[in-house]
Amino acid sequence: MSERHPHGQHEPPRAVRDLSDGVEDQLVPLTALDPLQIKSFDDLVTAMGRTAFSGRSLGEACDVLTEMTLDPECLIVATFSGAMTVAKMGLVIVRMIEAGMIHAIISTGALMAHGLSEAVGLTHYKANPNVSDEVLFQKGYNRVYDTLEMEKNLNTIDEFVRAELDKLDPNVPWSSEMICRQLGKALAEMGDSPGILRSAYLHNVPVYVPAFTDSEMGLDVAVWKLRQIHAQHGSDPNFDPFKHAAPPAYNPFLDLLSYAKLIGTKKKLGIFTIGGGVPRNWAQQVGPFYDIVGHRLGVETAHPRFTYGVRICPEPVHWGGLSGCSYSEGVSWGKFVPPNEGGRYAEVFADATVAWPLIVRAVLERLEKRRGATAAK
């Protein structure tokens, strides 16, 4: 029976609750963004972090990237996919390497190959939307969204790569790390023109390309080997490059084991990701790799997990483009330290060409302020 008033009427619902004002629960207050108070990129990103939606996410990502960069016990792995070098983001990666924001790179081969075009002084062009793709093909203009990579560029890169492959020992198994280091060394010897592989070589940052054959760079290596086989057959009119094909001495497990060994050199791990794809998942699976090695071999091993993570990509979970799971899902795989144990993560669902430069510029300013404050003491 429901409680009634003496005259038989139902008890009315309470009209007033004990309302809180947020202060007693220590809620974080938001602040209106005043454009007139913005004097630097650091100011802008900090102010955005006190707003909402993607602006807040961007500010939080800047905070996490700053913290992992300043953590002396943290190894920072950067993973890149998408057309970022064609989109002219290559120098952002270079500046991150120079500032100590990146200690290892895991990338698509395409991103590194298109970056080589820049590094040797070649040019990418804006695509004319009024020109059909059929016409672009006839001219040798390869379209990447709204940008053109010239087929002549790729042929020039092939000549550059071929000359460096000739310097490697063909009797020793190669890896993407070895090839990228050799190309970076050659770029460093050519001059001071900035490039990803050059900067990686000069700062001892290994570059891994796990899906190596899925790129122009991988095709260059394949053609290098086919050219050798062709030379062996001389002027044989029956020579068929694919019928007589043979693989180069390439072993991708060299990359896997090199990366796994590198991971064990620091107490903490951080990951900075643009997009998703194979680079992100390959980077993140190192924790489960350590775990299953210990379990299946019955030996004591460490269990490295990422303490920090920043990811910039427009893909939400339900579109299936995360490539390596969300940070919270990654906790269940043993890839990430949960937030209640100290894990710090930020995901910005935005076009990387918009959000990424803002974050990096703001962090660079913070690092510069810190150096200035330290020097003043």
mmCIF file of C-alpha atoms in Angstrom:
data_model
loop_
_atom_site.group_PDB
_atom_site.id
_atom_site.type_symbol
_atom_site.label_atom_id
_atom_site.label_comp_id
_atom_site.label_asym_id
_atom_site.label_seq_id
_atom_site.Cartn_x
_atom_site.Cartn_y
_atom_site.Cartn_z
ATOM 1 C CA MET A 1 0.000 0.000 0.000
ATOM 2 C CA SER A 2 1.308 3.461 -0.798
ATOM 3 C CA GLU A 3 1.616 6.016 1.985
ATOM 4 C CA ARG A 4 -1.312 8.404 2.166
ATOM 5 C CA HIS A 5 -2.194 11.660 3.861
ATOM 6 C CA PRO A 6 -4.689 11.565 6.715
ATOM 7 C CA HIS A 7 -7.464 12.587 4.303
ATOM 8 C CA GLY A 8 -6.615 9.712 1.933
ATOM 9 C CA GLN A 9 -4.578 11.664 -0.609
ATOM 10 C CA HIS A 10 -1.250 10.301 -2.060
ATOM 11 C CA GLU A 11 2.019 11.840 -0.774
ATOM 12 C CA PRO A 12 3.139 14.346 -3.469
ATOM 13 C CA PRO A 13 6.695 13.945 -4.837
ATOM 14 C CA ARG A 14 9.320 16.131 -3.258
ATOM 15 C CA ALA A 15 9.769 19.272 -5.313
ATOM 16 C CA VAL A 16 13.174 20.143 -3.884
ATOM 17 C CA ARG A 17 16.327 17.995 -3.930
ATOM 18 C CA ASP A 18 19.581 18.587 -2.118
ATOM 19 C CA LEU A 19 21.418 20.194 -5.044
ATOM 20 C CA SER A 20 25.194 20.543 -5.227
ATOM 21 C CA ASP A 21 27.056 23.435 -6.778
ATOM 22 C CA GLY A 22 30.033 21.427 -8.125
ATOM 23 C CA VAL A 23 32.561 22.935 -5.744
ATOM 24 C CA GLU A 24 32.054 20.388 -2.982
ATOM 25 C CA ASP A 25 32.561 17.577 -5.520
ATOM 26 C CA GLN A 26 35.716 19.286 -6.803
ATOM 27 C CA LEU A 27 34.453 19.483 -10.367
ATOM 28 C CA VAL A 28 36.765 21.168 -12.880
ATOM 29 C CA PRO A 29 35.329 24.535 -13.976
ATOM 30 C CA LEU A 30 35.291 25.584 -17.621
ATOM 31 C CA THR A 31 36.379 28.998 -18.835
ATOM 32 C CA ALA A 32 35.204 31.065 -21.783
ATOM 33 C CA LEU A 33 37.828 31.373 -24.519
ATOM 34 C CA ASP A 34 38.674 35.030 -25.099
ATOM 35 C CA PRO A 35 40.516 35.512 -28.437
ATOM 36 C CA LEU A 36 41.896 38.835 -27.206
ATOM 37 C CA GLN A 37 43.764 37.064 -24.403
ATOM 38 C CA ILE A 38 45.556 34.652 -26.750
ATOM 39 C CA LYS A 39 49.202 35.633 -27.175
ATOM 40 C CA SER A 40 50.713 32.296 -28.263
ATOM 41 C CA PHE A 41 49.864 28.805 -29.445
ATOM 42 C CA ASP A 42 50.368 27.595 -25.884
ATOM 43 C CA ASP A 43 47.795 30.156 -24.719
ATOM 44 C CA LEU A 44 45.373 29.029 -27.407
ATOM 45 C CA VAL A 45 45.636 25.304 -26.749
ATOM 46 C CA THR A 46 45.523 25.825 -22.977
ATOM 47 C CA ALA A 47 42.378 27.923 -23.348
ATOM 48 C CA MET A 48 40.815 25.321 -25.653
ATOM 49 C CA GLY A 49 41.496 22.680 -22.999
ATOM 50 C CA ARG A 50 39.174 24.617 -20.661
ATOM 51 C CA THR A 51 36.289 24.570 -23.132
ATOM 52 C CA ALA A 52 34.422 21.562 -24.536
ATOM 53 C CA PHE A 53 34.165 19.038 -27.384
ATOM 54 C CA SER A 54 37.218 18.633 -29.647
ATOM 55 C CA GLY A 55 38.779 21.817 -28.297
ATOM 56 C CA ARG A 56 38.993 20.287 -24.830
ATOM 57 C CA SER A 57 40.344 17.024 -26.247
ATOM 58 C CA LEU A 58 43.038 18.953 -28.103
ATOM 59 C CA GLY A 59 44.082 20.749 -24.914
ATOM 60 C CA GLU A 60 44.207 17.465 -23.011
ATOM 61 C CA ALA A 61 46.297 15.877 -25.785
ATOM 62 C CA CYS A 62 48.769 18.743 -25.501
ATOM 63 C CA ASP A 63 49.052 18.151 -21.755
ATOM 64 C CA VAL A 64 49.672 14.413 -22.178
ATOM 65 C CA LEU A 65 52.271 14.906 -24.934
ATOM 66 C CA THR A 66 54.054 17.472 -22.764
ATOM 67 C CA GLU A 67 54.100 15.133 -19.778
ATOM 68 C CA MET A 68 55.447 12.140 -21.684
ATOM 69 C CA THR A 69 58.109 14.301 -23.360
ATOM 70 C CA LEU A 70 59.325 15.597 -20.010
ATOM 71 C CA ASP A 71 59.283 12.159 -18.370
ATOM 72 C CA PRO A 72 62.930 10.951 -18.437
ATOM 73 C CA GLU A 73 61.818 7.354 -17.841
ATOM 74 C CA CYS A 74 59.501 7.300 -20.885
ATOM 75 C CA LEU A 75 60.262 5.882 -24.349
ATOM 76 C CA ILE A 76 58.003 7.615 -26.876
ATOM 77 C CA VAL A 77 56.848 5.638 -29.904
ATOM 78 C CA ALA A 78 55.209 7.585 -32.743
ATOM 79 C CA THR A 79 53.014 5.834 -35.306
ATOM 80 C CA PHE A 80 51.936 7.418 -38.570
ATOM 81 C CA SER A 81 49.489 6.425 -41.287
ATOM 82 C CA GLY A 82 47.607 8.300 -43.957
ATOM 83 C CA ALA A 83 48.916 10.735 -46.537
ATOM 84 C CA MET A 84 50.707 12.916 -44.024
ATOM 85 C CA THR A 85 53.877 13.661 -45.994
ATOM 86 C CA VAL A 86 51.942 14.353 -49.188
ATOM 87 C CA ALA A 87 49.843 16.654 -46.981
ATOM 88 C CA LYS A 88 53.090 18.487 -46.062
ATOM 89 C CA MET A 89 53.200 17.381 -42.424
ATOM 90 C CA GLY A 90 56.712 15.925 -42.733
ATOM 91 C CA LEU A 91 58.435 18.845 -41.021
ATOM 92 C CA VAL A 92 56.101 18.464 -38.042
ATOM 93 C CA ILE A 93 57.614 15.003 -37.538
ATOM 94 C CA VAL A 94 61.126 16.412 -38.003
ATOM 95 C CA ARG A 95 60.573 19.052 -35.314
ATOM 96 C CA MET A 96 59.145 16.446 -32.949
ATOM 97 C CA ILE A 97 62.266 14.306 -33.410
ATOM 98 C CA GLU A 98 64.542 17.287 -32.811
ATOM 99 C CA ALA A 99 62.636 18.244 -29.639
ATOM 100 C CA GLY A 100 62.794 14.751 -28.153
ATOM 101 C CA MET A 101 59.091 14.013 -28.609
ATOM 102 C CA ILE A 102 59.855 10.869 -30.631
ATOM 103 C CA HIS A 103 62.264 8.028 -29.809
ATOM 104 C CA ALA A 104 61.044 5.486 -32.387
ATOM 105 C CA ILE A 105 58.889 5.747 -35.518
ATOM 106 C CA ILE A 106 56.502 3.136 -36.868
ATOM 107 C CA SER A 107 55.006 4.159 -40.186
ATOM 108 C CA THR A 108 53.403 3.120 -43.406
ATOM 109 C CA GLY A 109 55.909 2.755 -46.213
ATOM 110 C CA ALA A 110 53.931 5.173 -48.351
ATOM 111 C CA LEU A 111 54.352 7.952 -45.819
ATOM 112 C CA MET A 112 58.134 7.446 -45.775
ATOM 113 C CA ALA A 113 58.329 7.120 -49.572
ATOM 114 C CA HIS A 114 56.434 10.353 -50.221
ATOM 115 C CA GLY A 115 58.583 11.997 -47.556
ATOM 116 C CA LEU A 116 61.633 11.096 -49.616
ATOM 117 C CA SER A 117 60.264 13.264 -52.432
ATOM 118 C CA GLU A 118 60.440 16.255 -50.124
ATOM 119 C CA ALA A 119 63.800 15.251 -48.676
ATOM 120 C CA VAL A 120 65.563 15.226 -52.062
ATOM 121 C CA GLY A 121 64.010 18.522 -53.148
ATOM 122 C CA LEU A 122 61.086 17.318 -55.260
ATOM 123 C CA THR A 123 57.635 18.906 -55.241
ATOM 124 C CA HIS A 124 54.048 17.880 -54.556
ATOM 125 C CA TYR A 125 51.290 19.876 -56.222
ATOM 126 C CA LYS A 126 47.724 20.924 -55.537
ATOM 127 C CA ALA A 127 45.285 18.856 -57.594
ATOM 128 C CA ASN A 128 43.029 20.725 -60.001
ATOM 129 C CA PRO A 129 39.483 19.423 -59.386
ATOM 130 C CA ASN A 130 38.544 20.282 -62.971
ATOM 131 C CA VAL A 131 41.023 17.747 -64.405
ATOM 132 C CA SER A 132 39.787 14.166 -64.611
ATOM 133 C CA ASP A 133 41.649 11.250 -63.070
ATOM 134 C CA GLU A 134 41.972 9.716 -66.537
ATOM 135 C CA VAL A 135 43.912 12.769 -67.693
ATOM 136 C CA LEU A 136 45.995 12.703 -64.513
ATOM 137 C CA PHE A 137 46.953 9.103 -65.248
ATOM 138 C CA GLN A 138 48.068 9.954 -68.785
ATOM 139 C CA LYS A 139 50.253 12.763 -67.452
ATOM 140 C CA GLY A 140 51.739 10.649 -64.670
ATOM 141 C CA TYR A 141 50.114 12.689 -61.915
ATOM 142 C CA ASN A 142 49.155 10.365 -59.063
ATOM 143 C CA ARG A 143 46.322 11.901 -57.043
ATOM 144 C CA VAL A 144 46.267 11.557 -53.263
ATOM 145 C CA TYR A 145 42.972 13.188 -52.238
ATOM 146 C CA ASP A 146 43.558 16.853 -53.195
ATOM 147 C CA THR A 147 47.305 16.576 -53.856
ATOM 148 C CA LEU A 148 49.491 15.186 -56.644
ATOM 149 C CA GLU A 149 52.560 12.971 -56.375
ATOM 150 C CA MET A 150 54.378 12.987 -59.691
ATOM 151 C CA GLU A 151 55.356 9.669 -61.242
ATOM 152 C CA LYS A 152 58.631 11.341 -62.192
ATOM 153 C CA ASN A 153 59.207 11.958 -58.477
ATOM 154 C CA LEU A 154 58.777 8.268 -57.743
ATOM 155 C CA ASN A 155 61.184 7.306 -60.530
ATOM 156 C CA THR A 156 63.767 9.694 -59.102
ATOM 157 C CA ILE A 157 63.270 8.181 -55.650
ATOM 158 C CA ASP A 158 63.766 4.719 -57.135
ATOM 159 C CA GLU A 159 67.174 5.779 -58.449
ATOM 160 C CA PHE A 160 68.106 7.154 -55.029
ATOM 161 C CA VAL A 161 66.920 4.033 -53.187
ATOM 162 C CA ARG A 162 68.612 1.725 -55.711
ATOM 163 C CA ALA A 163 71.975 3.406 -55.215
ATOM 164 C CA GLU A 164 71.719 2.935 -51.446
ATOM 165 C CA LEU A 165 70.568 -0.683 -51.684
ATOM 166 C CA ASP A 166 73.681 -1.407 -53.729
ATOM 167 C CA LYS A 167 75.712 -0.454 -50.644
ATOM 168 C CA LEU A 168 74.013 -3.027 -48.393
ATOM 169 C CA ASP A 169 75.320 -6.572 -48.038
ATOM 170 C CA PRO A 170 72.960 -8.765 -50.117
ATOM 171 C CA ASN A 171 74.029 -11.850 -48.149
ATOM 172 C CA VAL A 172 72.732 -10.445 -44.865
ATOM 173 C CA PRO A 173 68.964 -10.361 -44.243
ATOM 174 C CA TRP A 174 67.545 -6.857 -44.487
ATOM 175 C CA SER A 175 64.845 -5.179 -42.450
ATOM 176 C CA SER A 176 62.868 -1.976 -42.877
ATOM 177 C CA GLU A 177 64.847 -0.483 -39.998
ATOM 178 C CA MET A 178 68.121 -1.218 -41.794
ATOM 179 C CA ILE A 179 66.927 0.189 -45.109
ATOM 180 C CA CYS A 180 65.472 3.350 -43.536
ATOM 181 C CA ARG A 181 68.685 3.935 -41.592
ATOM 182 C CA GLN A 182 70.744 3.605 -44.775
ATOM 183 C CA LEU A 183 68.507 6.076 -46.609
ATOM 184 C CA GLY A 184 68.659 8.479 -43.664
ATOM 185 C CA LYS A 185 72.449 8.251 -43.618
ATOM 186 C CA ALA A 186 72.580 9.065 -47.324
ATOM 187 C CA LEU A 187 70.285 12.077 -46.850
ATOM 188 C CA ALA A 188 72.467 13.340 -43.995
ATOM 189 C CA GLU A 189 75.539 13.081 -46.204
ATOM 190 C CA MET A 190 73.794 14.959 -49.032
ATOM 191 C CA GLY A 191 73.342 18.137 -46.994
ATOM 192 C CA ASP A 192 71.178 19.813 -44.375
ATOM 193 C CA SER A 193 67.819 19.691 -46.165
ATOM 194 C CA PRO A 194 65.362 18.513 -43.479
ATOM 195 C CA GLY A 195 63.683 15.158 -43.897
ATOM 196 C CA ILE A 196 62.161 12.521 -41.635
ATOM 197 C CA LEU A 197 64.677 9.757 -42.358
ATOM 198 C CA ARG A 198 67.582 12.198 -42.167
ATOM 199 C CA SER A 199 66.496 13.514 -38.762
ATOM 200 C CA ALA A 200 65.759 10.002 -37.527
ATOM 201 C CA TYR A 201 69.270 8.905 -38.509
ATOM 202 C CA LEU A 202 70.950 11.925 -36.910
ATOM 203 C CA HIS A 203 69.027 11.489 -33.635
ATOM 204 C CA ASN A 204 69.349 7.695 -33.522
ATOM 205 C CA VAL A 205 65.594 7.184 -33.885
ATOM 206 C CA PRO A 206 64.812 3.798 -35.480
ATOM 207 C CA VAL A 207 62.161 3.746 -38.209
ATOM 208 C CA TYR A 208 60.078 0.598 -38.664
ATOM 209 C CA VAL A 209 57.745 -0.084 -41.597
ATOM 210 C CA PRO A 210 55.875 -3.286 -40.664
ATOM 211 C CA ALA A 211 53.820 -3.464 -43.896
ATOM 212 C CA PHE A 212 56.899 -2.761 -45.998
ATOM 213 C CA THR A 213 55.763 -4.334 -49.273
ATOM 214 C CA ASP A 214 52.579 -2.242 -49.187
ATOM 215 C CA SER A 215 54.402 0.863 -50.382
ATOM 216 C CA GLU A 216 56.417 2.451 -53.164
ATOM 217 C CA MET A 217 59.520 1.866 -51.053
ATOM 218 C CA GLY A 218 58.770 -1.857 -50.892
ATOM 219 C CA LEU A 219 58.221 -1.948 -54.636
ATOM 220 C CA ASP A 220 61.573 -0.216 -55.146
ATOM 221 C CA VAL A 221 63.292 -3.016 -53.224
ATOM 222 C CA ALA A 222 61.425 -5.657 -55.235
ATOM 223 C CA VAL A 223 62.407 -3.988 -58.526
ATOM 224 C CA TRP A 224 66.018 -3.743 -57.325
ATOM 225 C CA LYS A 225 66.090 -7.532 -57.010
ATOM 226 C CA LEU A 226 64.290 -8.068 -60.338
ATOM 227 C CA ARG A 227 66.831 -5.824 -62.039
ATOM 228 C CA GLN A 228 69.621 -8.091 -60.794
ATOM 229 C CA ILE A 229 67.825 -11.170 -62.079
ATOM 230 C CA HIS A 230 67.220 -9.481 -65.418
ATOM 231 C CA ALA A 231 70.936 -8.724 -65.737
ATOM 232 C CA GLN A 232 71.735 -12.397 -65.101
ATOM 233 C CA HIS A 233 69.506 -13.434 -68.017
ATOM 234 C CA GLY A 234 71.209 -11.018 -70.381
ATOM 235 C CA SER A 235 69.263 -10.552 -73.609
ATOM 236 C CA ASP A 236 67.173 -13.716 -73.194
ATOM 237 C CA PRO A 237 64.001 -12.997 -75.235
ATOM 238 C CA ASN A 238 62.039 -15.388 -73.011
ATOM 239 C CA PHE A 239 62.816 -13.521 -69.828
ATOM 240 C CA ASP A 240 59.675 -12.944 -67.773
ATOM 241 C CA PRO A 241 60.340 -10.742 -64.720
ATOM 242 C CA PHE A 242 57.562 -12.348 -62.699
ATOM 243 C CA LYS A 243 58.118 -15.906 -63.837
ATOM 244 C CA HIS A 244 61.802 -15.633 -62.921
ATOM 245 C CA ALA A 245 61.211 -13.459 -59.838
ATOM 246 C CA ALA A 246 63.000 -14.108 -56.547
ATOM 247 C CA PRO A 247 62.679 -12.226 -53.263
ATOM 248 C CA PRO A 248 65.431 -10.060 -51.799
ATOM 249 C CA ALA A 249 66.999 -11.101 -48.514
ATOM 250 C CA TYR A 250 64.376 -9.464 -46.312
ATOM 251 C CA ASN A 251 63.227 -10.641 -42.887
ATOM 252 C CA PRO A 252 60.437 -8.663 -41.148
ATOM 253 C CA PHE A 253 61.034 -10.490 -37.867
ATOM 254 C CA LEU A 254 64.250 -8.495 -37.516
ATOM 255 C CA ASP A 255 62.041 -5.422 -37.081
ATOM 256 C CA LEU A 256 59.783 -7.138 -34.559
ATOM 257 C CA LEU A 257 62.644 -8.310 -32.371
ATOM 258 C CA SER A 258 64.522 -5.015 -32.648
ATOM 259 C CA TYR A 259 61.415 -3.120 -31.538
ATOM 260 C CA ALA A 260 60.721 -5.545 -28.689
ATOM 261 C CA LYS A 261 64.298 -5.112 -27.461
ATOM 262 C CA LEU A 262 64.037 -1.308 -27.681
ATOM 263 C CA ILE A 263 60.850 -1.320 -25.611
ATOM 264 C CA GLY A 264 62.731 -2.882 -22.705
ATOM 265 C CA THR A 265 65.195 0.018 -22.430
ATOM 266 C CA LYS A 266 62.876 2.362 -20.459
ATOM 267 C CA LYS A 267 60.567 1.957 -17.467
ATOM 268 C CA LYS A 268 57.606 3.682 -19.119
ATOM 269 C CA LEU A 269 56.134 3.820 -22.598
ATOM 270 C CA GLY A 270 54.290 6.571 -24.430
ATOM 271 C CA ILE A 271 52.615 6.403 -27.816
ATOM 272 C CA PHE A 272 51.734 9.272 -30.171
ATOM 273 C CA THR A 273 49.534 8.242 -33.082
ATOM 274 C CA ILE A 274 48.315 9.879 -36.259
ATOM 275 C CA GLY A 275 45.529 7.777 -37.784
ATOM 276 C CA GLY A 276 45.552 4.042 -37.216
ATOM 277 C CA GLY A 277 46.434 1.258 -39.600
ATOM 278 C CA VAL A 278 49.132 -1.374 -39.286
ATOM 279 C CA PRO A 279 51.656 1.010 -37.627
ATOM 280 C CA ARG A 280 49.415 1.616 -34.623
ATOM 281 C CA ASN A 281 48.461 -2.005 -34.023
ATOM 282 C CA TRP A 282 52.020 -3.256 -34.621
ATOM 283 C CA ALA A 283 53.318 -0.758 -32.062
ATOM 284 C CA GLN A 284 50.705 -1.632 -29.458
ATOM 285 C CA GLN A 285 50.976 -5.411 -29.684
ATOM 286 C CA VAL A 286 54.387 -5.396 -28.006
ATOM 287 C CA GLY A 287 52.772 -5.782 -24.561
ATOM 288 C CA PRO A 288 50.863 -8.935 -25.536
ATOM 289 C CA PHE A 289 54.017 -10.198 -27.293
ATOM 290 C CA TYR A 290 56.006 -9.980 -24.066
ATOM 291 C CA ASP A 291 53.086 -11.538 -22.167
ATOM 292 C CA ILE A 292 52.620 -14.582 -24.409
ATOM 293 C CA VAL A 293 56.371 -15.188 -24.639
ATOM 294 C CA GLY A 294 56.538 -15.446 -20.874
ATOM 295 C CA HIS A 295 53.393 -17.564 -20.608
ATOM 296 C CA ARG A 296 54.045 -19.967 -23.479
ATOM 297 C CA LEU A 297 57.739 -20.434 -22.816
ATOM 298 C CA GLY A 298 57.312 -20.571 -19.067
ATOM 299 C CA VAL A 299 59.905 -17.865 -18.418
ATOM 300 C CA GLU A 300 59.913 -14.668 -16.404
ATOM 301 C CA THR A 301 59.475 -11.596 -18.609
ATOM 302 C CA ALA A 302 58.517 -7.993 -18.107
ATOM 303 C CA HIS A 303 55.066 -6.864 -19.194
ATOM 304 C CA PRO A 304 55.493 -3.450 -20.811
ATOM 305 C CA ARG A 305 52.352 -1.378 -21.194
ATOM 306 C CA PHE A 306 51.841 2.160 -22.449
ATOM 307 C CA THR A 307 51.436 4.710 -19.662
ATOM 308 C CA TYR A 308 50.793 7.642 -21.994
ATOM 309 C CA GLY A 309 48.863 7.852 -25.247
ATOM 310 C CA VAL A 310 47.809 10.578 -27.684
ATOM 311 C CA ARG A 311 45.916 9.831 -30.865
ATOM 312 C CA ILE A 312 44.624 12.187 -33.573
ATOM 313 C CA CYS A 313 42.160 10.742 -36.082
ATOM 314 C CA PRO A 314 38.604 11.539 -37.249
ATOM 315 C CA GLU A 315 37.492 7.898 -36.991
ATOM 316 C CA PRO A 316 35.034 6.999 -34.191
ATOM 317 C CA VAL A 317 34.921 3.413 -32.902
ATOM 318 C CA HIS A 318 31.818 2.299 -34.810
ATOM 319 C CA TRP A 319 33.402 2.963 -38.221
ATOM 320 C CA GLY A 320 36.089 0.373 -37.555
ATOM 321 C CA GLY A 321 39.026 2.609 -38.365
ATOM 322 C CA LEU A 322 40.688 2.636 -34.946
ATOM 323 C CA SER A 323 43.164 -0.082 -35.971
ATOM 324 C CA GLY A 324 44.399 -1.356 -32.657
ATOM 325 C CA CYS A 325 41.408 -0.592 -30.385
ATOM 326 C CA SER A 326 40.547 2.338 -28.153
ATOM 327 C CA TYR A 327 42.764 3.014 -25.160
ATOM 328 C CA SER A 328 40.166 1.632 -22.751
ATOM 329 C CA GLU A 329 39.742 -1.521 -24.825
ATOM 330 C CA GLY A 330 43.530 -1.849 -25.001
ATOM 331 C CA VAL A 331 43.635 -2.199 -21.218
ATOM 332 C CA SER A 332 41.886 -5.578 -21.593
ATOM 333 C CA TRP A 333 44.633 -6.729 -23.975
ATOM 334 C CA GLY A 334 47.405 -5.709 -21.615
ATOM 335 C CA LYS A 335 48.518 -2.938 -23.957
ATOM 336 C CA PHE A 336 47.813 0.059 -21.728
ATOM 337 C CA VAL A 337 48.060 0.973 -18.069
ATOM 338 C CA PRO A 338 44.518 1.730 -16.799
ATOM 339 C CA PRO A 339 43.873 5.316 -15.706
ATOM 340 C CA ASN A 340 43.302 4.251 -12.093
ATOM 341 C CA GLU A 341 46.903 2.997 -12.094
ATOM 342 C CA GLY A 342 48.352 6.157 -13.607
ATOM 343 C CA GLY A 343 47.619 5.827 -17.324
ATOM 344 C CA ARG A 344 47.058 9.141 -19.151
ATOM 345 C CA TYR A 345 45.421 9.185 -22.572
ATOM 346 C CA ALA A 346 43.841 11.672 -24.960
ATOM 347 C CA GLU A 347 42.111 11.108 -28.290
ATOM 348 C CA VAL A 348 41.314 13.972 -30.646
ATOM 349 C CA PHE A 349 38.698 13.140 -33.270
ATOM 350 C CA ALA A 350 39.812 15.654 -35.865
ATOM 351 C CA ASP A 351 41.714 16.007 -39.127
ATOM 352 C CA ALA A 352 45.376 15.654 -38.205
ATOM 353 C CA THR A 353 46.377 18.465 -40.570
ATOM 354 C CA VAL A 354 44.348 20.834 -38.363
ATOM 355 C CA ALA A 355 44.945 19.542 -34.829
ATOM 356 C CA TRP A 356 48.471 18.123 -35.029
ATOM 357 C CA PRO A 357 50.416 21.331 -35.867
ATOM 358 C CA LEU A 358 48.584 23.201 -33.094
ATOM 359 C CA ILE A 359 49.492 20.591 -30.486
ATOM 360 C CA VAL A 360 53.137 20.317 -31.517
ATOM 361 C CA ARG A 361 53.653 24.077 -31.713
ATOM 362 C CA ALA A 362 52.122 24.527 -28.253
ATOM 363 C CA VAL A 363 54.322 21.800 -26.755
ATOM 364 C CA LEU A 364 57.406 23.320 -28.390
ATOM 365 C CA GLU A 365 56.556 26.630 -26.726
ATOM 366 C CA ARG A 366 56.134 24.916 -23.362
ATOM 367 C CA LEU A 367 59.483 23.186 -23.706
ATOM 368 C CA GLU A 368 61.133 26.475 -24.649
ATOM 369 C CA LYS A 369 59.612 28.204 -21.601
ATOM 370 C CA ARG A 370 60.854 25.397 -19.398
ATOM 371 C CA ARG A 371 64.381 25.678 -20.815
ATOM 372 C CA GLY A 372 64.291 29.437 -20.284
ATOM 373 C CA ALA A 373 63.128 29.043 -16.689
ATOM 374 C CA THR A 374 65.835 26.455 -16.013
ATOM 375 C CA ALA A 375 68.553 28.682 -17.504
ATOM 376 C CA ALA A 376 67.396 31.607 -15.372
ATOM 377 C CA LYS A 377 67.908 29.707 -12.115
#
